[in-house]
Short mmCIF file of C-alpha atoms in Angstrom, two decimals:
data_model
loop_
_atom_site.label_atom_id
_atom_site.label_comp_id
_atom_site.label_asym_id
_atom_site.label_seq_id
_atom_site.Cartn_x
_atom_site.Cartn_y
_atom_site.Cartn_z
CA UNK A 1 -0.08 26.94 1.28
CA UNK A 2 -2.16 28.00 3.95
CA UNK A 3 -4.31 25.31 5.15
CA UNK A 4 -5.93 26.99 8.20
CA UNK A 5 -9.18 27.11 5.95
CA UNK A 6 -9.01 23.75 4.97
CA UNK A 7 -8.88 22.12 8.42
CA UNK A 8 -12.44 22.22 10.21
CA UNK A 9 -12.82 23.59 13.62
CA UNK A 10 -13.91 19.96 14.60
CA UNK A 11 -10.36 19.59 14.23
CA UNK A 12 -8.66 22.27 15.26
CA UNK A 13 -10.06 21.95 18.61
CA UNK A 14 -8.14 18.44 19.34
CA UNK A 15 -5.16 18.68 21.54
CA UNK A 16 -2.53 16.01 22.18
CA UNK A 17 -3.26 13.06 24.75
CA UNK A 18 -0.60 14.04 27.64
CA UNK A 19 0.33 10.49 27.42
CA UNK A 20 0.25 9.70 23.82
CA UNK A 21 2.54 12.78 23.43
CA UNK A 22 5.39 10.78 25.37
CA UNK A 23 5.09 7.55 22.74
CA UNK A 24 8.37 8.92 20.52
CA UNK A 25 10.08 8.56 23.70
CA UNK A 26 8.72 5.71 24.99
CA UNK A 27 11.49 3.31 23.03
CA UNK A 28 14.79 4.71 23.08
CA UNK A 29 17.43 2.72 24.83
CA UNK A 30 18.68 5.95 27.22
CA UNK A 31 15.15 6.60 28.34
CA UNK A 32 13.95 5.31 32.06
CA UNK A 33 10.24 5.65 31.85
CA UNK A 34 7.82 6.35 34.83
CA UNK A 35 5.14 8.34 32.48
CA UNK A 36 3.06 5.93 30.52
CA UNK A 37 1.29 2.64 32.04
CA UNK A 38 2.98 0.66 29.39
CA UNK A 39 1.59 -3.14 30.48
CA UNK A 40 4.74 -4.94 30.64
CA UNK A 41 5.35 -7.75 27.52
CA UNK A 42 6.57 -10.68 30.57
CA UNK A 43 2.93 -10.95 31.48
CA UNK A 44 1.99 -11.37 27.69
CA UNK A 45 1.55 -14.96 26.47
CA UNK A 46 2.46 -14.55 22.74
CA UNK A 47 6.44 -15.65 22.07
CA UNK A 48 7.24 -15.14 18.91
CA UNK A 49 5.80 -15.10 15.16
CA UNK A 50 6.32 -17.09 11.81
CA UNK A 51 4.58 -16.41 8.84
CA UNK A 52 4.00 -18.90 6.35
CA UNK A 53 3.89 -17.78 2.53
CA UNK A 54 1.99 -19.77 -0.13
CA UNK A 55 5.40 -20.31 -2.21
CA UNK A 56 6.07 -22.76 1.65
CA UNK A 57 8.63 -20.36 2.79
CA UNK A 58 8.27 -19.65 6.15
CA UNK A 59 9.46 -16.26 7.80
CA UNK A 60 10.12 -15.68 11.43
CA UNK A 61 9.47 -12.52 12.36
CA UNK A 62 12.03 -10.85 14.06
CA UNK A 63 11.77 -10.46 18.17
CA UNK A 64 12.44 -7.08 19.04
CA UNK A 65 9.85 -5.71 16.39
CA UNK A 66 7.06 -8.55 17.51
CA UNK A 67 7.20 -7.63 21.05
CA UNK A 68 7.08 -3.79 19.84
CA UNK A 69 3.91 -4.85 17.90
CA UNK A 70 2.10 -6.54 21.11
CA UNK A 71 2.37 -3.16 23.02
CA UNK A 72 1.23 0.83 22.70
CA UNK A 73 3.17 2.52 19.68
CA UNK A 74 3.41 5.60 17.46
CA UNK A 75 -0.33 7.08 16.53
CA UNK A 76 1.40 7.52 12.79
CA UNK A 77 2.44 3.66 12.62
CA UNK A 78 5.28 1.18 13.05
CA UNK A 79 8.22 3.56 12.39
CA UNK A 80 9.84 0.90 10.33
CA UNK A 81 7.11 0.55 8.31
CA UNK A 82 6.24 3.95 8.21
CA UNK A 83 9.12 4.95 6.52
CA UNK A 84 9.40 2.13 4.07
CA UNK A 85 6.05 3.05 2.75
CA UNK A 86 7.69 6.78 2.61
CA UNK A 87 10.25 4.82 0.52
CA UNK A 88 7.57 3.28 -1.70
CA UNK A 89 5.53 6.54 -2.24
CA UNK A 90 9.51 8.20 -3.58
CA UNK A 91 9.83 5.43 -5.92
CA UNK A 92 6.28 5.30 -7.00
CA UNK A 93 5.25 8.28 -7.74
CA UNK A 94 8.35 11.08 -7.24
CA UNK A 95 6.31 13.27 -5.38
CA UNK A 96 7.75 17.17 -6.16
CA UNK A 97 6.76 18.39 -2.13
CA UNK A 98 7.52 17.07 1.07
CA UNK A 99 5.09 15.00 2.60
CA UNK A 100 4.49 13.18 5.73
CA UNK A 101 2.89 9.57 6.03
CA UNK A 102 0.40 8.10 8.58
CA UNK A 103 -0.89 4.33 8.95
CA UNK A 104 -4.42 3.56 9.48
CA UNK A 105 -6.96 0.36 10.11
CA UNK A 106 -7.42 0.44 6.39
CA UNK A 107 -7.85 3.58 4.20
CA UNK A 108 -11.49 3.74 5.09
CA UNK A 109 -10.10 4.47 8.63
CA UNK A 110 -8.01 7.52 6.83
CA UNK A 111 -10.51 9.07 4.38
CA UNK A 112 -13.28 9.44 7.21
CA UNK A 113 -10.41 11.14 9.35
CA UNK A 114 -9.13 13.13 6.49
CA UNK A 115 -12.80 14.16 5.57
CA UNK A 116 -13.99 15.04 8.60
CA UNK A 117 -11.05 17.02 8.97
CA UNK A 118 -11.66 19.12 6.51
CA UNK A 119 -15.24 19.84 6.54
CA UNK A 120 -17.26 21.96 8.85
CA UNK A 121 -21.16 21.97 9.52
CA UNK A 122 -22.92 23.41 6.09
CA UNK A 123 -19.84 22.69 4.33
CA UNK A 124 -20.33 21.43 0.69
CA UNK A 125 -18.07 18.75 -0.61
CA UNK A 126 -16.99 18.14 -4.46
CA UNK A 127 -17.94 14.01 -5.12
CA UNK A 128 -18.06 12.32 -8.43
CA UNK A 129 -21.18 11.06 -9.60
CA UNK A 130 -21.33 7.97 -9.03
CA UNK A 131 -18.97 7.85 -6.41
CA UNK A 132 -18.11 5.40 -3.52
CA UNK A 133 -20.88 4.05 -1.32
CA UNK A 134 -18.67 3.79 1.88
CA UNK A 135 -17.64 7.34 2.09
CA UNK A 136 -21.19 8.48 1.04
CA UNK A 137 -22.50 6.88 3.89
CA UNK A 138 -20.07 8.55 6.08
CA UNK A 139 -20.66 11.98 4.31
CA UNK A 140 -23.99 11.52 5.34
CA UNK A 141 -23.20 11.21 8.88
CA UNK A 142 -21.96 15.20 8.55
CA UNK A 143 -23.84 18.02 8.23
CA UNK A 144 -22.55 19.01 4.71
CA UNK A 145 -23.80 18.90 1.03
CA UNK A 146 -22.19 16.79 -1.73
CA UNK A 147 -21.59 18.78 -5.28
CA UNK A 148 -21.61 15.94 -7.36
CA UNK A 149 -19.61 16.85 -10.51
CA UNK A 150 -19.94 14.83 -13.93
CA UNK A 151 -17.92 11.56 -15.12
CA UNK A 152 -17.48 10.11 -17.83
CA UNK A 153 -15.43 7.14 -19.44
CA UNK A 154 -12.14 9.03 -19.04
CA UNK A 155 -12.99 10.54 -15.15
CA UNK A 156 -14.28 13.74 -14.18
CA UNK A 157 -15.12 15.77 -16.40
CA UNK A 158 -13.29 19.41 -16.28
CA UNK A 159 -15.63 21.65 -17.32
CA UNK A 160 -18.04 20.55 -15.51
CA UNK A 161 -15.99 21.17 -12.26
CA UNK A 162 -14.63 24.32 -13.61
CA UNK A 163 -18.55 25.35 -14.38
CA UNK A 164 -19.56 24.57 -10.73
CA UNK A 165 -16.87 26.55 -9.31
CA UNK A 166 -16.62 28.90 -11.30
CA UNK A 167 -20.70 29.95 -11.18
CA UNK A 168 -20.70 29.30 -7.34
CA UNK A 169 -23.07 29.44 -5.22
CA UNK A 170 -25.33 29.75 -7.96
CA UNK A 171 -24.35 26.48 -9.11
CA UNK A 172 -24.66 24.75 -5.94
CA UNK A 173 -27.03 21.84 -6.23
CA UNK A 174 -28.15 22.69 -2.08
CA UNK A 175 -29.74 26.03 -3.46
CA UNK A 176 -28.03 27.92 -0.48
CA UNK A 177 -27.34 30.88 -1.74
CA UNK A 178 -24.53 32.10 0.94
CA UNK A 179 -22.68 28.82 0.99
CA UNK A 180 -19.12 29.28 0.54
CA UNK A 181 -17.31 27.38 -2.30
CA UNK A 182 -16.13 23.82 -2.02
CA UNK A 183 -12.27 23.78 -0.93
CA UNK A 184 -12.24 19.56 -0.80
CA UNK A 185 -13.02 17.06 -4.24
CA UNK A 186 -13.29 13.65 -3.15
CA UNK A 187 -11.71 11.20 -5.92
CA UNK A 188 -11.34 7.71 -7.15
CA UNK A 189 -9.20 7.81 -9.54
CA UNK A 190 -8.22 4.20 -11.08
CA UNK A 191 -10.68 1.84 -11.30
CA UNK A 192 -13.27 3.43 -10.31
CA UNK A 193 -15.71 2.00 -7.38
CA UNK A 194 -18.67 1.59 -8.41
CA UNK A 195 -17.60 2.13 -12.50
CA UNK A 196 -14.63 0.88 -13.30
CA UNK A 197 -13.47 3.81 -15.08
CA UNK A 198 -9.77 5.28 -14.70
CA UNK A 199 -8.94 9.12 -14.91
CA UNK A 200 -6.85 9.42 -17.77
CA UNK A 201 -3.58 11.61 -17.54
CA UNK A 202 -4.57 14.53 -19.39
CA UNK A 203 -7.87 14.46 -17.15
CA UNK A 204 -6.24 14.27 -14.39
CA UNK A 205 -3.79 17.46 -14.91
CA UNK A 206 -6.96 19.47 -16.11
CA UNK A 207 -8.61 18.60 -12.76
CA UNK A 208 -5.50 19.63 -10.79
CA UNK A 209 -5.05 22.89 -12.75
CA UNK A 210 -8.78 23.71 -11.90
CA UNK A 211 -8.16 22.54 -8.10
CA UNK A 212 -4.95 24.83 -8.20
CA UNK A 213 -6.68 28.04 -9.26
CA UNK A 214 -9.92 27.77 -6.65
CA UNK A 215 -7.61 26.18 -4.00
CA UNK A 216 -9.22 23.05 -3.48
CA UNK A 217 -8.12 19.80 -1.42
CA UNK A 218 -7.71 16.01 -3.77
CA UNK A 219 -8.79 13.33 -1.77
CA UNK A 220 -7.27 10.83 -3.44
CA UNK A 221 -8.63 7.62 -2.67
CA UNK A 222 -6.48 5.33 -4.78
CA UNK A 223 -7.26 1.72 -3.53
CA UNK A 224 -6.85 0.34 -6.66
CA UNK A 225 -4.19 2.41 -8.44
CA UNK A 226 -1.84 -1.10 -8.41
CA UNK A 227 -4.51 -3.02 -10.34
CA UNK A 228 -4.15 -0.90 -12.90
CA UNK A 229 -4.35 -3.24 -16.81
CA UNK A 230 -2.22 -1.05 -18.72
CA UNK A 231 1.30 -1.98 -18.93
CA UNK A 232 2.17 1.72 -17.49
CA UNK A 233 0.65 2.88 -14.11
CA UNK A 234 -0.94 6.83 -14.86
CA UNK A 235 0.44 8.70 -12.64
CA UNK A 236 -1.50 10.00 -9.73
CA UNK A 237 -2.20 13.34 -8.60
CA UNK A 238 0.19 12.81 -5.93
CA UNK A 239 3.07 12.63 -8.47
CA UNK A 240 2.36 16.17 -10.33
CA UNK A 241 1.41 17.91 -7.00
CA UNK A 242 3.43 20.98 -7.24
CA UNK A 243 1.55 22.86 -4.19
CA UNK A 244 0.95 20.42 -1.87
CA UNK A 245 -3.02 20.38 -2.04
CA UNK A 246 -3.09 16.64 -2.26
CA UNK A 247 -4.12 13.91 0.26
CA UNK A 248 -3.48 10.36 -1.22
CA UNK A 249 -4.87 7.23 0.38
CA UNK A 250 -3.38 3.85 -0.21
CA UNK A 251 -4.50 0.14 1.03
CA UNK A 252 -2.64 -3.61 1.16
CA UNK A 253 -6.42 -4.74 1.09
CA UNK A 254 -6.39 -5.48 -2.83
CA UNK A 255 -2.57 -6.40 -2.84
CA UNK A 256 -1.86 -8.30 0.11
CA UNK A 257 -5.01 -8.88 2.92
CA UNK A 258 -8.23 -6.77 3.09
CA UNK A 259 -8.07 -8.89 7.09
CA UNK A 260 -5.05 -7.09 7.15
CA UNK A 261 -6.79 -3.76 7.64
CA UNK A 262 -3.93 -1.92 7.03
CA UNK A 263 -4.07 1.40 4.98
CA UNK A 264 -1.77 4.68 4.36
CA UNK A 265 -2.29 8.46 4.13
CA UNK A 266 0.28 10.57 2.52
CA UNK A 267 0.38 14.49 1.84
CA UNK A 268 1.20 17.52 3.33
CA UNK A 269 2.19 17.49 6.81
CA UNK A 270 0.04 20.08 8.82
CA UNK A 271 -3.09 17.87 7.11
CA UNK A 272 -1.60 14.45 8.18
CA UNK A 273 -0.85 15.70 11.92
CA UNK A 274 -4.22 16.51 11.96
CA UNK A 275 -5.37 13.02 11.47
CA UNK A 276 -2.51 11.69 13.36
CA UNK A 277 -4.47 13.62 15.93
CA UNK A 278 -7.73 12.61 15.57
CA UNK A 279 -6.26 8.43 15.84
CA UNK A 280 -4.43 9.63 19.04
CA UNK A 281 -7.71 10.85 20.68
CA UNK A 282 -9.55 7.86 19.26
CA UNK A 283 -8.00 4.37 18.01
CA UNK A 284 -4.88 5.22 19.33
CA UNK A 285 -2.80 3.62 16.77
CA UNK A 286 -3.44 1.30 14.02
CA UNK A 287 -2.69 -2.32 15.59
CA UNK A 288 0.65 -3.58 15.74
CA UNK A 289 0.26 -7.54 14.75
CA UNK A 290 -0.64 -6.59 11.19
CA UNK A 291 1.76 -4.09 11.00
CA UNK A 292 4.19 -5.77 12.33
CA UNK A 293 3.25 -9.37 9.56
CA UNK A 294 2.98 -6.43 6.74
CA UNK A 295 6.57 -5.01 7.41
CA UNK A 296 8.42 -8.57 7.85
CA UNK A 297 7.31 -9.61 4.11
CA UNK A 298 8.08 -6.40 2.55
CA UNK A 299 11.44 -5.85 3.92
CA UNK A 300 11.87 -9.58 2.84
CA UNK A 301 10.98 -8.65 -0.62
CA UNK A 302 12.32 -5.06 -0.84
CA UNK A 303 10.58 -2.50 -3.09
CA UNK A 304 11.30 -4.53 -6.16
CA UNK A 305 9.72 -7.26 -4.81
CA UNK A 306 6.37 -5.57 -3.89
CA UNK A 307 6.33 -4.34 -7.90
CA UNK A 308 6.48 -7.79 -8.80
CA UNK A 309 3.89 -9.28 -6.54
CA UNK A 310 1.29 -6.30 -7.32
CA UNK A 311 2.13 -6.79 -11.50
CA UNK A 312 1.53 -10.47 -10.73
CA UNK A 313 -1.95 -9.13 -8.61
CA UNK A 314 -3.07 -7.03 -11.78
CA UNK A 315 -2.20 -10.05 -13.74
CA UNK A 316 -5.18 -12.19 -12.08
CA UNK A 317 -7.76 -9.62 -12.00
CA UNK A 318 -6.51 -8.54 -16.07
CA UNK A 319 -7.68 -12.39 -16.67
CA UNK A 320 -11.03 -12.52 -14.45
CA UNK A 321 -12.15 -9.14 -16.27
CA UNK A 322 -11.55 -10.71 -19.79
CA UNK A 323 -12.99 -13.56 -18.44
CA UNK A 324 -15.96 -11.19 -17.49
CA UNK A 325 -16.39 -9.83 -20.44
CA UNK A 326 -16.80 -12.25 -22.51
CA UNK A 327 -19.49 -13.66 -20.34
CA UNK A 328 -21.17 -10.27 -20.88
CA UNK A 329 -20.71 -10.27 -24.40
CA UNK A 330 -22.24 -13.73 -25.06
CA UNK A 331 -25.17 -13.08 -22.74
CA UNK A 332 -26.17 -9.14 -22.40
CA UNK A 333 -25.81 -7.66 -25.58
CA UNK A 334 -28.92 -5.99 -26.03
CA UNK A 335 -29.59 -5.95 -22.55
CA UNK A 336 -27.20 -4.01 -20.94
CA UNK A 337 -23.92 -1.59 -21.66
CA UNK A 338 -20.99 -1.04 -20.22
CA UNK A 339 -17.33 0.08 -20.86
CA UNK A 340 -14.34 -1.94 -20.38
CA UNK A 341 -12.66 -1.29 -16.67
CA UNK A 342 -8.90 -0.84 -17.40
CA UNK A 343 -8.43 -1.52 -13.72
CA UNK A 344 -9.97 -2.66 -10.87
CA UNK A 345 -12.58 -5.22 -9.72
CA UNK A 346 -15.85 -3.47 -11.55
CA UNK A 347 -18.52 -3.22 -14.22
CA UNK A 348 -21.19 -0.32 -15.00
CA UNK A 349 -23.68 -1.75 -16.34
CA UNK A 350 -26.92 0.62 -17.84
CA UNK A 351 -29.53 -2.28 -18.12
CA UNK A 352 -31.81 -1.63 -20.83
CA UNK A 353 -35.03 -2.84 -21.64
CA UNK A 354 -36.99 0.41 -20.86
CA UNK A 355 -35.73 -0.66 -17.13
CA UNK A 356 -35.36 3.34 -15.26
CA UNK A 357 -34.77 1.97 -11.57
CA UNK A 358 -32.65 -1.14 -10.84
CA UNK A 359 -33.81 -1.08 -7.71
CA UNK A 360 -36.39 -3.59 -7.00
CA UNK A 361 -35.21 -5.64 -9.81
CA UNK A 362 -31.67 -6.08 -8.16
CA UNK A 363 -32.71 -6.53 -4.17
CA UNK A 364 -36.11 -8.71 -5.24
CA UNK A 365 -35.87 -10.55 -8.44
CA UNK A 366 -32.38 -10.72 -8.92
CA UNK A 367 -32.32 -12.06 -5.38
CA UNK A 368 -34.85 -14.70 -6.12
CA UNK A 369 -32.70 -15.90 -9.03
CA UNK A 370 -29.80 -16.09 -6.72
CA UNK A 371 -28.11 -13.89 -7.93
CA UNK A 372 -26.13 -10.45 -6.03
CA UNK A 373 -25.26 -7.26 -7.27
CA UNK A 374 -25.27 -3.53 -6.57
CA UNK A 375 -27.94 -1.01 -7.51
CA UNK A 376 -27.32 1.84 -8.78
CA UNK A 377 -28.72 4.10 -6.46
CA UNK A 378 -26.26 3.44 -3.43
CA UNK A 379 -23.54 5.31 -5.48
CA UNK A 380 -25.72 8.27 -6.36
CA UNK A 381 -24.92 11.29 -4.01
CA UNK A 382 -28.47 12.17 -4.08
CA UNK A 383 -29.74 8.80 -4.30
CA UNK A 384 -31.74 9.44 -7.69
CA UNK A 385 -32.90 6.48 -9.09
CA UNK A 386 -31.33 5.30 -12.09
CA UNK A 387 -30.99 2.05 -14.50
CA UNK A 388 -27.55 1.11 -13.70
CA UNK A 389 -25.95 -2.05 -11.60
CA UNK A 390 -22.45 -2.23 -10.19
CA UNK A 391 -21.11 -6.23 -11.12
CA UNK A 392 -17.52 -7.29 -9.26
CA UNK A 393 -15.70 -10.32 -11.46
CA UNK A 394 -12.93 -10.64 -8.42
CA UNK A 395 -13.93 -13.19 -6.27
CA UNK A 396 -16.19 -15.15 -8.94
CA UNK A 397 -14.88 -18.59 -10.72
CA UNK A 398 -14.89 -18.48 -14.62
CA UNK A 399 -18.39 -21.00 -15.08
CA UNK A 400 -20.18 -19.11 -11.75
CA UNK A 401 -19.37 -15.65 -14.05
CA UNK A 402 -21.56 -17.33 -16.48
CA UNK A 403 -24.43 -18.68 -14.74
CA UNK A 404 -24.46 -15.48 -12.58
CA UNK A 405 -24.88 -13.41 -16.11
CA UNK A 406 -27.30 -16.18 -17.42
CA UNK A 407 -29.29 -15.33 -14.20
CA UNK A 408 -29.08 -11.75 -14.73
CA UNK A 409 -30.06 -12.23 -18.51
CA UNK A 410 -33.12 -13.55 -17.45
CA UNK A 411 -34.36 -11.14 -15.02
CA UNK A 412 -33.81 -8.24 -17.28
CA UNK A 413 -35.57 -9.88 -20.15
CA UNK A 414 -38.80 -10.67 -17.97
CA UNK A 415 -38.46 -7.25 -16.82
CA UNK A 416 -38.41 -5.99 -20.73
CA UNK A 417 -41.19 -7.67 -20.80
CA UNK A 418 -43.39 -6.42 -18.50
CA UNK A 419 -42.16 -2.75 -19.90
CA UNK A 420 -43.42 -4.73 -23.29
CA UNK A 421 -39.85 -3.88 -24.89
CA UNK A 422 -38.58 -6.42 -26.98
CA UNK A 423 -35.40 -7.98 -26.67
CA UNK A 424 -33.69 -10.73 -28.63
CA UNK A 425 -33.10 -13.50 -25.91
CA UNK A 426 -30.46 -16.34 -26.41
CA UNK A 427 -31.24 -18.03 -23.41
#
């Protein structure tokens, strides 16, 4: 592929830091340096690490790799850990292209790289609808248009993306007539934030056919893709890219420590040393303490390990959502819908109740009931006002679940009521 149109001039125009150009030198044993101002580790007052698992065990992290953690390193990440995570993505997902592999302070760090990367001033950008707050609020940030394309319960749907491009730029929800097609589609695939919802396979390889044939980017921002329900992971795009037109992002927040802030970027490798550029001219490097912690428990456990622990993660948040749902069952039928997440930490719900804007009743009387949630609105691309709520069931105990939906209950019935639509109340 040629990817000079997909990489903005934002980012073309970055050069290497003279200095941060010498860090792949800066640790081999035959090498005398005089170039970087390295501070030196004797004046540091940190000695040593042990990490302390729930099971008791306690791990001491080897020496050479914690004093490489307390100083500068490589923009891309810890090398070691680096390529085990090169390892994991082989296993994973047998990726058909070559790829290269860069570390970030979480994936949020990555996918405002990768999309700023990509997209120049008047740009237009290919988001589901509804899509993720945090990268709408850094989309908003650029001078570029979103072309929000249609979900449903199985993902985006392909003929509405195939409709877009294909009638472009009459299509193009900006009304500028002269803007060029989208070349990036911003996706989250499993689990959906805020819905829930998971891209099914056959989707998914409709969606990549139609990204093939206009030659389009995937952003793949696959947070939860290990929290998947089902007792097979669907595979991602990543694992039937056969052009190398996909950018996957990954994240230990949901597996291992969102404190952690530790994510990873994977894809083709004149996209990834772009954003290996844009850390070297900014954050440097992701930091080396968590990289360091993340590294000395996975190469304890080895790749099998880290299967195990993230089945046993999905495991806990399978449970909560039942638990979830049957809260929702007993106490919003007739109140609300919503679909099943296979995955993930989310519900959808469309309150009903001849309720058209969840704002106000969310962020006033919903607050007043103690009680928190999402609106709707912060996931719209165009921020159109709408009757739905984003719920989370991962952090709540079983009997708060309840009394949080008995809460919720009530609102939406007094709201019903002032909309003088009926609804039959158990509470």
């Amino acid at each position: 592929m040629d990817y000079s149109k997909h990489i903005s001039e934002r980012s073309k125009a970055r050069n290497p830091s003279a200095i941060r150009a010498l860090m792949p030198y800066l640790n081999r044993k035959d090498m005398i340096s005089l170039g970087a101002g390295q501070p030196n580790i004797a004046t540091f007052p940190f000695a040593g690490l042990t990490i302390t698992l729930k099971t008791g065990e306690k791990i001491e992290m080897d020496n050479n790799l914690f004093n490489r953690a307390l100083s500068y390193d490589l923009s891309n990440g810890q090398p070691l850990l680096n390529e085990w995570l090169c390892e994991l993505q082989r296993k994973e997902h047998k990726p058909h292209v070559d790829f290269a592999l860069s570390i970030g302070s979480g994936s949020q760090d990555l996918l405002t790289k990768a999309l700023e990367m990509m997209i120049n001033d008047g740009d237009s950008v290919l988001v589901e609808t509804p899509t993720y707050t945090g990268v709408l609020s850094f989309l908003e940030t650029l001078n570029c248009d979103l072309a929000d394309v249609a979900t449903d319960e199985y993902g985006i749907i392909p003929e509405s993306l195939e409709n877009m491009l294909a009638n472009w730029p009459e299509s193009n929800p900006s009304g500028k007539k002269d803007q060029p097609r989208p070349h990036c589609l911003y996706t989250v695939p499993s689990g959906g934030n805020p819905t829930g919802i998971s891209a099914t396979l056959e989707r998914k390889q409709a969606v990549y056919k139609i990204c093939s044939k206009y030659d389009i980017i995937i952003l793949e921002d696959d947070a939860y893709y290990y929290l998947q329900f089902t007792e097979n992971r669907t595979p991602s795009y990543f694992s039937m890219d056969l052009d190398g037109r996909v950018l996957r992002c990954d994240s230990m927040s949901k597996i291992l420590s969102s404190g952690l802030r530790l994510g990873w970027i994977t894809g083709p490798k004149p996209l990834i040393e772009r954003i290996n550029m844009h850390t070297m001219v900014t954050n440097l490097q992701p930091s080396g303490l968590p990289q360091a912690i993340t590294y000395t428990l996975l190469e304890k456990w080895g790749h099998e390990g880290f299967f195990l622990h993230v089945n046993r993660v999905a495991d806990f948040y399978r449970e909560k959502r039942d638990q979830f749902i049957e809260c929702l069952n007993r106490q919003l039928k007739g109140r609300a819908e919503w679909i099943v997440p296979n995955a993930g930490m989310f519900v959808w719900l469309r309150l009903l109740g001849g309720i058209t804007d969840s704002y106000d009743l969310v962020m006033t009387k919903a607050l007043k009931e103690n009680v928190l949630a999402i609106p709707g609105i912060a996931f719209m691309p165009h921020k159109t006002k709408n009757e739905y709520i984003r719920v989370s069931y991962s952090n709540v105990t079983k009997e708060d679940m309840a009394e949080a939906v008995r809460r919720l209950a009530l609102v939406i019935d007094r709201e019903a009521a002032l909309n003088d639509v009926k609804i039959n109340s158990d509470l």
